[in-house]
Amino acid sequence: MGGRFDAALARGIGHITRRALGPYQTAIVRIGFATTVLLFLLHEWPHRHEMYGPDSPWGFDLATRFVDDNGAFTVLLWSSSTAWFELVYHLTMLAAVGMLLGWRTRASSVLFMIGVLSVQNRSVFMGDGGDNVIHLMVMYLVLTRCGQVWSLDARRLARRRAQQPERHVTDDPAGIALWAVLGVLLVAALVSGKIDSPVWSLFFAGMWLVHGYWWLIRRYAPGEPRIVSDVIGNLVHNAALLVIMAEVCVIYATAGWYKIQGSRWQDGTAVYYPMQLDYFNVWPEISEFLGDSGLIIMALTYGTVMVQVAFPFALLNRRAKNVLLVVMIGEHIGIAVLLGLPFFSLAMIAMDSVFLPTAFLLWLGSRARRVTEPVRRRLRRAAPAPAAPEPAGVTEARSPAWAKST
């Protein structure tokens, strides 16, 4: 009995240390949240000054005092100038595009987090439940290897391996230049006192140093130091993935149990009231049709509570989990259409995607490739022929699959 337990324990430890789990799940979460943030910033672009900029009712002085009290992080309060706001807002959009495409995913994830936190913490009263989810997930994504698949990083690494299969190429001038520029900006922010929080100072400095350390290990120490670094990186990724999954369960469980305590949820009428508010009444005809049926309102009300409460327990059974995922995604689509909350729904669907089965994601990826294949063929015809690879020198250890995200 003891031998079986030891063998199972060894297999479990090897499972979480040898590789970064859930490559397709973390990729779809990355794409989902990047898309949500990008669409939101584009949607609010005409009103950005009133919502988060110098013309906001939540003025610069009020926001500064509020942030000083709660310790929130935002670079938008480093300066009150319009030019600085425009720079940060549009760089956040570019970081979202970088995350969406999986371009330099490590650096993009940090810049994405900085931009999202800066915009949200500038006007804290503008958000809703979806913004809270985004707030948390952008921090978790920094610790994951979310560019293993479906990313430009993965494509670049595969192309290099095809050109030089005997040697892993660590010469990356663009990556080194990006790392150096970010280092200069970090030093400038620390020296000028803009980042006055010890926690954030250590975090950003640590991330920058770890990136440099990983490049050195890949280039000059392909043996045991690199293996140990792989194990640590896998553990961090898998722990962050576990936290994301736990966060989803906590959000739904607490939401469901709080609803149970409300009298309107108990009598089955809670869904009726938001559909009667002009602020949420996007399709009055549909809302009126649903509101006229007491049976539909009761079913939607009780169904919402039961699905949210049951979801954490459904994870114990794969089929039940998949069925509830379909129901919950359908519920969020309904919220987007009926109540006019598309970005909230997109954020929740992106969060739910962490539990999607790998087989479905592979099928989804193959369908997406079929749709985009004509465009890729045209681009390949227009691109110049690649130069012949140089002869490989000393053979070096090849990088594991998760290095696509570095």
Short mmCIF file of C-alpha atoms in Angstrom, two decimals:
data_model
loop_
_atom_site.label_atom_id
_atom_site.label_comp_id
_atom_site.label_asym_id
_atom_site.label_seq_id
_atom_site.Cartn_x
_atom_site.Cartn_y
_atom_site.Cartn_z
CA MET A 1 0.00 0.00 0.00
CA GLY A 2 2.80 2.36 0.94
CA GLY A 3 4.62 1.60 -2.32
CA ARG A 4 1.56 2.47 -4.39
CA PHE A 5 1.11 5.72 -2.51
CA ASP A 6 4.76 6.66 -3.02
CA ALA A 7 4.52 5.85 -6.73
CA ALA A 8 1.35 7.92 -7.11
CA LEU A 9 2.93 10.79 -5.21
CA ALA A 10 6.02 10.65 -7.42
CA ARG A 11 3.84 10.68 -10.56
CA GLY A 12 1.89 13.65 -9.23
CA ILE A 13 5.03 15.62 -8.41
CA GLY A 14 6.48 14.83 -11.81
CA HIS A 15 3.22 15.87 -13.46
CA ILE A 16 3.32 19.39 -12.00
CA THR A 17 7.07 19.93 -12.32
CA ARG A 18 7.90 18.54 -15.77
CA ARG A 19 5.53 20.75 -17.75
CA ALA A 20 3.28 23.78 -17.60
CA LEU A 21 -0.28 22.46 -17.46
CA GLY A 22 -3.26 23.73 -19.43
CA PRO A 23 -1.44 25.39 -22.34
CA TYR A 24 -4.61 25.77 -24.41
CA GLN A 25 -6.71 26.86 -21.44
CA THR A 26 -4.28 29.61 -20.42
CA ALA A 27 -3.99 30.69 -24.05
CA ILE A 28 -7.76 31.07 -24.45
CA VAL A 29 -7.94 32.99 -21.15
CA ARG A 30 -5.17 35.30 -22.40
CA ILE A 31 -6.94 35.87 -25.70
CA GLY A 32 -10.31 36.36 -24.02
CA PHE A 33 -9.22 38.99 -21.54
CA ALA A 34 -7.03 40.81 -24.06
CA THR A 35 -9.99 40.97 -26.46
CA THR A 36 -12.32 42.21 -23.70
CA VAL A 37 -9.98 45.00 -22.62
CA LEU A 38 -9.19 46.05 -26.19
CA LEU A 39 -12.87 46.22 -27.19
CA PHE A 40 -13.72 48.14 -24.01
CA LEU A 41 -10.99 50.73 -24.57
CA LEU A 42 -12.03 51.13 -28.20
CA HIS A 43 -15.69 51.48 -27.20
CA GLU A 44 -14.91 54.16 -24.61
CA TRP A 45 -12.33 55.91 -26.78
CA PRO A 46 -14.61 58.89 -27.66
CA HIS A 47 -15.35 59.40 -23.93
CA ARG A 48 -11.96 58.47 -22.47
CA HIS A 49 -11.22 61.96 -21.15
CA GLU A 50 -14.48 62.13 -19.22
CA MET A 51 -14.17 58.60 -17.84
CA TYR A 52 -10.50 58.22 -16.97
CA GLY A 53 -8.75 61.38 -18.11
CA PRO A 54 -8.31 65.02 -17.09
CA ASP A 55 -12.01 65.83 -17.63
CA SER A 56 -13.24 63.11 -15.28
CA PRO A 57 -15.65 64.18 -12.48
CA TRP A 58 -13.41 62.12 -10.21
CA GLY A 59 -10.69 64.76 -10.33
CA PHE A 60 -6.95 64.34 -10.20
CA ASP A 61 -6.65 65.53 -6.59
CA LEU A 62 -9.48 63.29 -5.37
CA ALA A 63 -8.04 60.28 -7.17
CA THR A 64 -4.56 60.97 -5.78
CA ARG A 65 -5.82 61.15 -2.20
CA PHE A 66 -7.90 58.01 -2.65
CA VAL A 67 -4.95 56.06 -4.08
CA ASP A 68 -2.65 57.30 -1.32
CA ASP A 69 -5.10 55.91 1.24
CA ASN A 70 -5.68 52.46 -0.29
CA GLY A 71 -2.27 51.90 -1.92
CA ALA A 72 -3.67 51.11 -5.40
CA PHE A 73 -1.29 51.25 -8.36
CA THR A 74 -1.83 53.56 -11.33
CA VAL A 75 0.66 55.39 -13.50
CA LEU A 76 -2.06 57.81 -14.68
CA LEU A 77 -1.57 59.76 -11.45
CA TRP A 78 2.12 60.33 -12.12
CA SER A 79 1.12 63.40 -14.12
CA SER A 80 -2.05 65.40 -14.70
CA SER A 81 -1.16 66.31 -18.29
CA THR A 82 -3.39 65.27 -21.19
CA ALA A 83 -0.39 64.03 -23.16
CA TRP A 84 0.55 61.58 -20.40
CA PHE A 85 -3.01 60.26 -20.22
CA GLU A 86 -3.14 59.76 -23.99
CA LEU A 87 0.19 57.93 -23.93
CA VAL A 88 -0.86 55.54 -21.15
CA TYR A 89 -4.31 54.91 -22.62
CA HIS A 90 -3.03 54.05 -26.08
CA LEU A 91 -0.08 52.02 -24.78
CA THR A 92 -2.62 49.96 -22.84
CA MET A 93 -4.42 49.29 -26.10
CA LEU A 94 -1.14 48.24 -27.73
CA ALA A 95 -0.36 45.95 -24.77
CA ALA A 96 -3.79 44.34 -25.21
CA VAL A 97 -2.99 43.73 -28.88
CA GLY A 98 0.35 42.21 -27.86
CA MET A 99 -1.38 39.86 -25.44
CA LEU A 100 -4.04 38.97 -28.00
CA LEU A 101 -1.40 38.00 -30.56
CA GLY A 102 1.00 36.49 -28.06
CA TRP A 103 3.84 38.85 -29.03
CA ARG A 104 6.65 38.84 -26.43
CA THR A 105 4.08 37.47 -24.05
CA ARG A 106 6.15 37.87 -20.90
CA ALA A 107 6.76 41.58 -21.45
CA SER A 108 3.29 42.15 -22.89
CA SER A 109 1.63 40.57 -19.84
CA VAL A 110 3.44 42.95 -17.47
CA LEU A 111 2.65 46.00 -19.62
CA PHE A 112 -0.94 44.78 -19.97
CA MET A 113 -1.30 44.52 -16.21
CA ILE A 114 0.20 47.98 -15.68
CA GLY A 115 -2.14 49.54 -18.23
CA VAL A 116 -5.31 47.86 -16.97
CA LEU A 117 -4.60 48.64 -13.31
CA SER A 118 -3.72 52.22 -14.21
CA VAL A 119 -6.97 52.84 -16.09
CA GLN A 120 -9.19 51.09 -13.55
CA ASN A 121 -7.59 52.64 -10.45
CA ARG A 122 -7.75 56.13 -11.96
CA SER A 123 -11.57 56.16 -11.66
CA VAL A 124 -12.51 53.36 -9.32
CA PHE A 125 -16.24 54.11 -9.34
CA MET A 126 -16.61 53.49 -13.07
CA GLY A 127 -16.28 49.71 -12.88
CA ASP A 128 -18.61 46.77 -12.36
CA GLY A 129 -18.24 43.08 -11.54
CA GLY A 130 -16.54 42.39 -14.86
CA ASP A 131 -13.88 45.01 -14.13
CA ASN A 132 -13.15 43.32 -10.80
CA VAL A 133 -12.61 40.02 -12.60
CA ILE A 134 -10.30 41.67 -15.15
CA HIS A 135 -8.44 43.39 -12.32
CA LEU A 136 -7.59 40.04 -10.76
CA MET A 137 -6.93 38.04 -13.92
CA VAL A 138 -4.43 40.46 -15.45
CA MET A 139 -2.27 39.98 -12.35
CA TYR A 140 -2.57 36.20 -12.44
CA LEU A 141 -1.70 36.04 -16.16
CA VAL A 142 1.69 37.62 -15.47
CA LEU A 143 2.67 34.46 -13.59
CA THR A 144 1.49 32.01 -16.25
CA ARG A 145 3.10 30.77 -19.42
CA CYS A 146 0.09 31.77 -21.48
CA GLY A 147 1.99 31.99 -24.78
CA GLN A 148 2.83 28.30 -25.17
CA VAL A 149 0.34 27.92 -28.03
CA TRP A 150 -1.69 30.19 -30.31
CA SER A 151 0.87 32.98 -30.14
CA LEU A 152 3.46 34.72 -32.27
CA ASP A 153 6.05 33.57 -29.73
CA ALA A 154 5.20 29.92 -30.42
CA ARG A 155 5.29 30.53 -34.15
CA ARG A 156 8.67 32.27 -33.94
CA LEU A 157 10.20 29.47 -31.89
CA ALA A 158 8.83 26.78 -34.23
CA ARG A 159 10.28 28.60 -37.23
CA ARG A 160 13.70 28.88 -35.61
CA ARG A 161 13.72 25.21 -34.71
CA ALA A 162 12.81 24.32 -38.28
CA GLN A 163 15.70 26.42 -39.59
CA GLN A 164 18.24 25.19 -37.03
CA PRO A 165 16.96 21.90 -35.58
CA GLU A 166 20.28 21.04 -33.98
CA ARG A 167 20.58 24.22 -32.00
CA HIS A 168 18.23 26.34 -29.96
CA VAL A 169 18.73 29.95 -31.03
CA THR A 170 19.02 32.31 -28.08
CA ASP A 171 20.16 35.32 -30.08
CA ASP A 172 17.12 37.58 -30.03
CA PRO A 173 18.08 41.22 -30.68
CA ALA A 174 14.48 42.44 -30.52
CA GLY A 175 13.86 40.72 -27.20
CA ILE A 176 17.12 41.98 -25.72
CA ALA A 177 16.36 45.52 -26.87
CA LEU A 178 12.85 45.37 -25.36
CA TRP A 179 14.26 44.07 -22.07
CA ALA A 180 16.87 46.87 -22.00
CA VAL A 181 14.33 49.62 -22.74
CA LEU A 182 11.99 48.35 -20.03
CA GLY A 183 14.94 48.24 -17.62
CA VAL A 184 15.81 51.87 -18.31
CA LEU A 185 12.18 52.91 -17.78
CA LEU A 186 12.01 50.92 -14.55
CA VAL A 187 15.20 52.48 -13.16
CA ALA A 188 13.93 55.95 -14.09
CA ALA A 189 10.61 55.31 -12.30
CA LEU A 190 12.35 53.98 -9.19
CA VAL A 191 14.95 56.77 -9.02
CA SER A 192 12.34 59.50 -9.51
CA GLY A 193 10.18 58.02 -6.76
CA LYS A 194 7.15 57.45 -9.00
CA ILE A 195 6.90 53.87 -7.74
CA ASP A 196 6.93 54.53 -4.01
CA SER A 197 5.42 51.22 -2.91
CA PRO A 198 8.01 48.66 -1.72
CA VAL A 199 5.79 45.81 -2.88
CA TRP A 200 5.42 47.08 -6.44
CA SER A 201 9.08 48.12 -6.57
CA LEU A 202 10.23 44.62 -5.62
CA PHE A 203 7.73 43.01 -7.98
CA PHE A 204 8.74 44.96 -11.07
CA ALA A 205 12.45 44.74 -10.30
CA GLY A 206 12.11 41.02 -9.64
CA MET A 207 10.25 40.38 -12.91
CA TRP A 208 12.89 42.28 -14.88
CA LEU A 209 15.77 40.44 -13.21
CA VAL A 210 14.10 37.05 -13.66
CA HIS A 211 13.71 37.69 -17.39
CA GLY A 212 17.40 38.54 -17.66
CA TYR A 213 18.36 35.51 -15.57
CA TRP A 214 16.31 33.20 -17.77
CA TRP A 215 18.00 34.46 -20.94
CA LEU A 216 21.43 33.88 -19.36
CA ILE A 217 20.46 30.38 -18.26
CA ARG A 218 19.17 29.48 -21.71
CA ARG A 219 22.32 30.74 -23.39
CA TYR A 220 25.13 29.79 -21.03
CA ALA A 221 23.85 27.08 -18.66
CA PRO A 222 21.78 24.47 -20.56
CA GLY A 223 22.41 21.78 -17.97
CA GLU A 224 21.25 21.39 -14.39
CA PRO A 225 20.67 25.12 -13.66
CA ARG A 226 18.28 25.27 -16.57
CA ILE A 227 16.45 22.11 -15.48
CA VAL A 228 15.97 23.55 -11.99
CA SER A 229 14.75 26.84 -13.49
CA ASP A 230 12.29 24.89 -15.65
CA VAL A 231 10.90 23.15 -12.59
CA ILE A 232 10.47 26.42 -10.69
CA GLY A 233 8.82 28.07 -13.69
CA ASN A 234 6.43 25.15 -14.10
CA LEU A 235 5.50 25.26 -10.43
CA VAL A 236 4.77 29.00 -10.59
CA HIS A 237 2.66 28.58 -13.72
CA ASN A 238 0.71 25.64 -12.32
CA ALA A 239 0.14 27.40 -9.01
CA ALA A 240 -1.19 30.49 -10.83
CA LEU A 241 -3.45 28.26 -12.94
CA LEU A 242 -4.80 26.64 -9.78
CA VAL A 243 -5.45 30.09 -8.28
CA ILE A 244 -7.39 31.13 -11.41
CA MET A 245 -9.54 28.01 -11.17
CA ALA A 246 -10.12 28.56 -7.46
CA GLU A 247 -11.03 32.20 -8.13
CA VAL A 248 -13.72 31.13 -10.60
CA CYS A 249 -15.20 28.75 -8.03
CA VAL A 250 -15.12 31.37 -5.27
CA ILE A 251 -16.81 33.98 -7.46
CA TYR A 252 -19.68 31.70 -8.46
CA ALA A 253 -20.09 30.08 -5.05
CA THR A 254 -20.22 33.38 -3.15
CA ALA A 255 -22.51 34.95 -5.76
CA GLY A 256 -24.89 32.00 -5.54
CA TRP A 257 -24.99 31.84 -1.75
CA TYR A 258 -25.49 35.61 -1.43
CA LYS A 259 -28.39 35.40 -3.87
CA ILE A 260 -30.03 32.69 -1.76
CA GLN A 261 -30.20 35.15 1.15
CA GLY A 262 -32.08 37.77 -0.90
CA SER A 263 -35.86 37.83 -0.63
CA ARG A 264 -36.35 38.53 -4.35
CA TRP A 265 -34.21 35.53 -5.26
CA GLN A 266 -36.14 33.41 -2.81
CA ASP A 267 -39.55 34.30 -4.25
CA GLY A 268 -38.28 33.88 -7.84
CA THR A 269 -38.72 37.48 -9.08
CA ALA A 270 -35.17 38.91 -8.95
CA VAL A 271 -34.52 38.68 -12.70
CA TYR A 272 -37.66 40.71 -13.45
CA TYR A 273 -36.51 44.02 -11.93
CA PRO A 274 -33.28 44.79 -13.84
CA MET A 275 -35.12 44.14 -17.13
CA GLN A 276 -37.54 46.97 -16.24
CA LEU A 277 -34.81 49.58 -15.71
CA ASP A 278 -34.20 51.93 -18.63
CA TYR A 279 -30.45 51.72 -18.04
CA PHE A 280 -30.45 47.98 -18.80
CA ASN A 281 -33.45 47.81 -21.12
CA VAL A 282 -31.65 47.41 -24.45
CA TRP A 283 -34.40 45.38 -26.17
CA PRO A 284 -37.71 46.55 -24.63
CA GLU A 285 -39.79 44.12 -26.69
CA ILE A 286 -37.82 41.08 -25.54
CA SER A 287 -37.73 42.28 -21.92
CA GLU A 288 -41.47 42.90 -21.98
CA PHE A 289 -42.13 39.45 -23.46
CA LEU A 290 -40.04 37.72 -20.79
CA GLY A 291 -41.37 39.89 -18.00
CA ASP A 292 -44.97 39.03 -18.85
CA SER A 293 -44.32 35.34 -18.16
CA GLY A 294 -44.05 34.54 -14.48
CA LEU A 295 -42.92 31.01 -15.28
CA ILE A 296 -39.95 32.21 -17.40
CA ILE A 297 -38.91 34.75 -14.76
CA MET A 298 -39.06 32.14 -12.01
CA ALA A 299 -37.09 29.62 -14.10
CA LEU A 300 -34.37 32.18 -14.92
CA THR A 301 -34.14 33.32 -11.30
CA TYR A 302 -33.93 29.89 -9.70
CA GLY A 303 -31.82 28.53 -12.55
CA THR A 304 -29.21 31.26 -12.07
CA VAL A 305 -28.87 30.49 -8.38
CA MET A 306 -28.72 26.72 -8.85
CA VAL A 307 -26.10 26.90 -11.59
CA GLN A 308 -23.83 29.21 -9.58
CA VAL A 309 -24.09 27.21 -6.38
CA ALA A 310 -23.66 23.87 -8.15
CA PHE A 311 -20.70 24.80 -10.35
CA PRO A 312 -17.87 24.13 -7.83
CA PHE A 313 -19.36 20.71 -7.10
CA ALA A 314 -19.83 19.95 -10.80
CA LEU A 315 -16.04 20.00 -11.22
CA LEU A 316 -16.01 16.55 -9.63
CA ASN A 317 -17.70 15.16 -12.75
CA ARG A 318 -16.45 16.01 -16.23
CA ARG A 319 -19.79 15.71 -18.00
CA ALA A 320 -21.63 17.75 -15.40
CA LYS A 321 -18.91 20.40 -15.58
CA ASN A 322 -19.15 20.66 -19.34
CA VAL A 323 -22.95 20.92 -19.24
CA LEU A 324 -22.85 23.69 -16.65
CA LEU A 325 -20.18 25.52 -18.63
CA VAL A 326 -22.49 25.60 -21.65
CA VAL A 327 -25.36 26.83 -19.47
CA MET A 328 -23.24 29.54 -17.82
CA ILE A 329 -21.81 30.78 -21.10
CA GLY A 330 -25.34 30.93 -22.46
CA GLU A 331 -26.39 32.86 -19.37
CA HIS A 332 -23.64 35.43 -19.91
CA ILE A 333 -24.59 35.80 -23.56
CA GLY A 334 -28.15 36.44 -22.41
CA ILE A 335 -26.93 39.10 -19.96
CA ALA A 336 -24.96 40.77 -22.75
CA VAL A 337 -27.99 40.86 -25.06
CA LEU A 338 -30.83 41.58 -22.62
CA LEU A 339 -29.10 43.89 -20.13
CA GLY A 340 -26.56 45.56 -22.40
CA LEU A 341 -23.48 44.41 -20.46
CA PRO A 342 -21.26 42.95 -23.21
CA PHE A 343 -17.91 43.58 -21.53
CA PHE A 344 -19.03 42.08 -18.24
CA SER A 345 -20.22 39.01 -20.13
CA LEU A 346 -17.01 38.77 -22.18
CA ALA A 347 -14.93 38.92 -19.01
CA MET A 348 -16.97 36.19 -17.35
CA ILE A 349 -16.83 33.96 -20.45
CA ALA A 350 -13.06 34.46 -20.65
CA MET A 351 -12.81 33.47 -17.00
CA ASP A 352 -14.98 30.37 -17.54
CA SER A 353 -12.75 29.32 -20.45
CA VAL A 354 -10.12 28.00 -18.06
CA PHE A 355 -12.36 24.93 -17.56
CA LEU A 356 -13.01 24.22 -21.25
CA PRO A 357 -11.90 20.71 -22.30
CA THR A 358 -8.69 20.45 -24.33
CA ALA A 359 -10.38 18.43 -27.08
CA PHE A 360 -12.88 21.23 -27.68
CA LEU A 361 -10.12 23.85 -27.74
CA LEU A 362 -8.11 21.80 -30.25
CA TRP A 363 -11.22 21.53 -32.44
CA LEU A 364 -11.76 25.29 -32.09
CA GLY A 365 -8.15 25.94 -33.06
CA SER A 366 -8.42 23.74 -36.15
CA ARG A 367 -11.58 25.56 -37.24
CA ALA A 368 -9.85 28.92 -36.76
CA ARG A 369 -6.89 27.75 -38.85
CA ARG A 370 -9.22 26.72 -41.67
CA VAL A 371 -10.82 30.16 -41.66
CA THR A 372 -7.49 32.03 -41.63
CA GLU A 373 -5.57 29.71 -43.97
CA PRO A 374 -6.39 31.70 -47.17
CA VAL A 375 -5.04 34.87 -45.56
CA ARG A 376 -1.87 33.10 -44.42
CA ARG A 377 -1.31 31.70 -47.92
CA ARG A 378 -1.52 35.17 -49.43
CA LEU A 379 0.93 36.52 -46.86
CA ARG A 380 3.38 33.69 -47.55
CA ARG A 381 3.25 34.40 -51.28
CA ALA A 382 3.88 38.09 -50.70
CA ALA A 383 6.73 37.53 -48.22
CA PRO A 384 10.34 37.27 -49.54
CA ALA A 385 11.96 33.84 -49.48
CA PRO A 386 13.92 33.23 -46.24
CA ALA A 387 17.68 33.08 -46.38
CA ALA A 388 19.36 29.69 -46.04
CA PRO A 389 20.24 28.90 -42.39
CA GLU A 390 23.83 29.12 -41.29
CA PRO A 391 25.57 25.87 -40.33
CA ALA A 392 24.91 24.93 -36.74
CA GLY A 393 27.79 25.26 -34.36
CA VAL A 394 28.09 23.58 -30.98
CA THR A 395 24.94 21.62 -30.21
CA GLU A 396 23.01 23.04 -27.30
CA ALA A 397 20.14 21.60 -25.32
CA ARG A 398 16.82 22.37 -26.89
CA SER A 399 14.26 24.44 -25.10
CA PRO A 400 11.14 22.79 -23.65
CA ALA A 401 7.77 23.57 -25.16
CA TRP A 402 6.79 26.15 -22.57
CA ALA A 403 9.69 28.41 -23.61
CA LYS A 404 7.44 29.62 -26.43
CA SER A 405 6.13 32.23 -24.02
CA THR A 406 9.48 33.75 -23.09
#
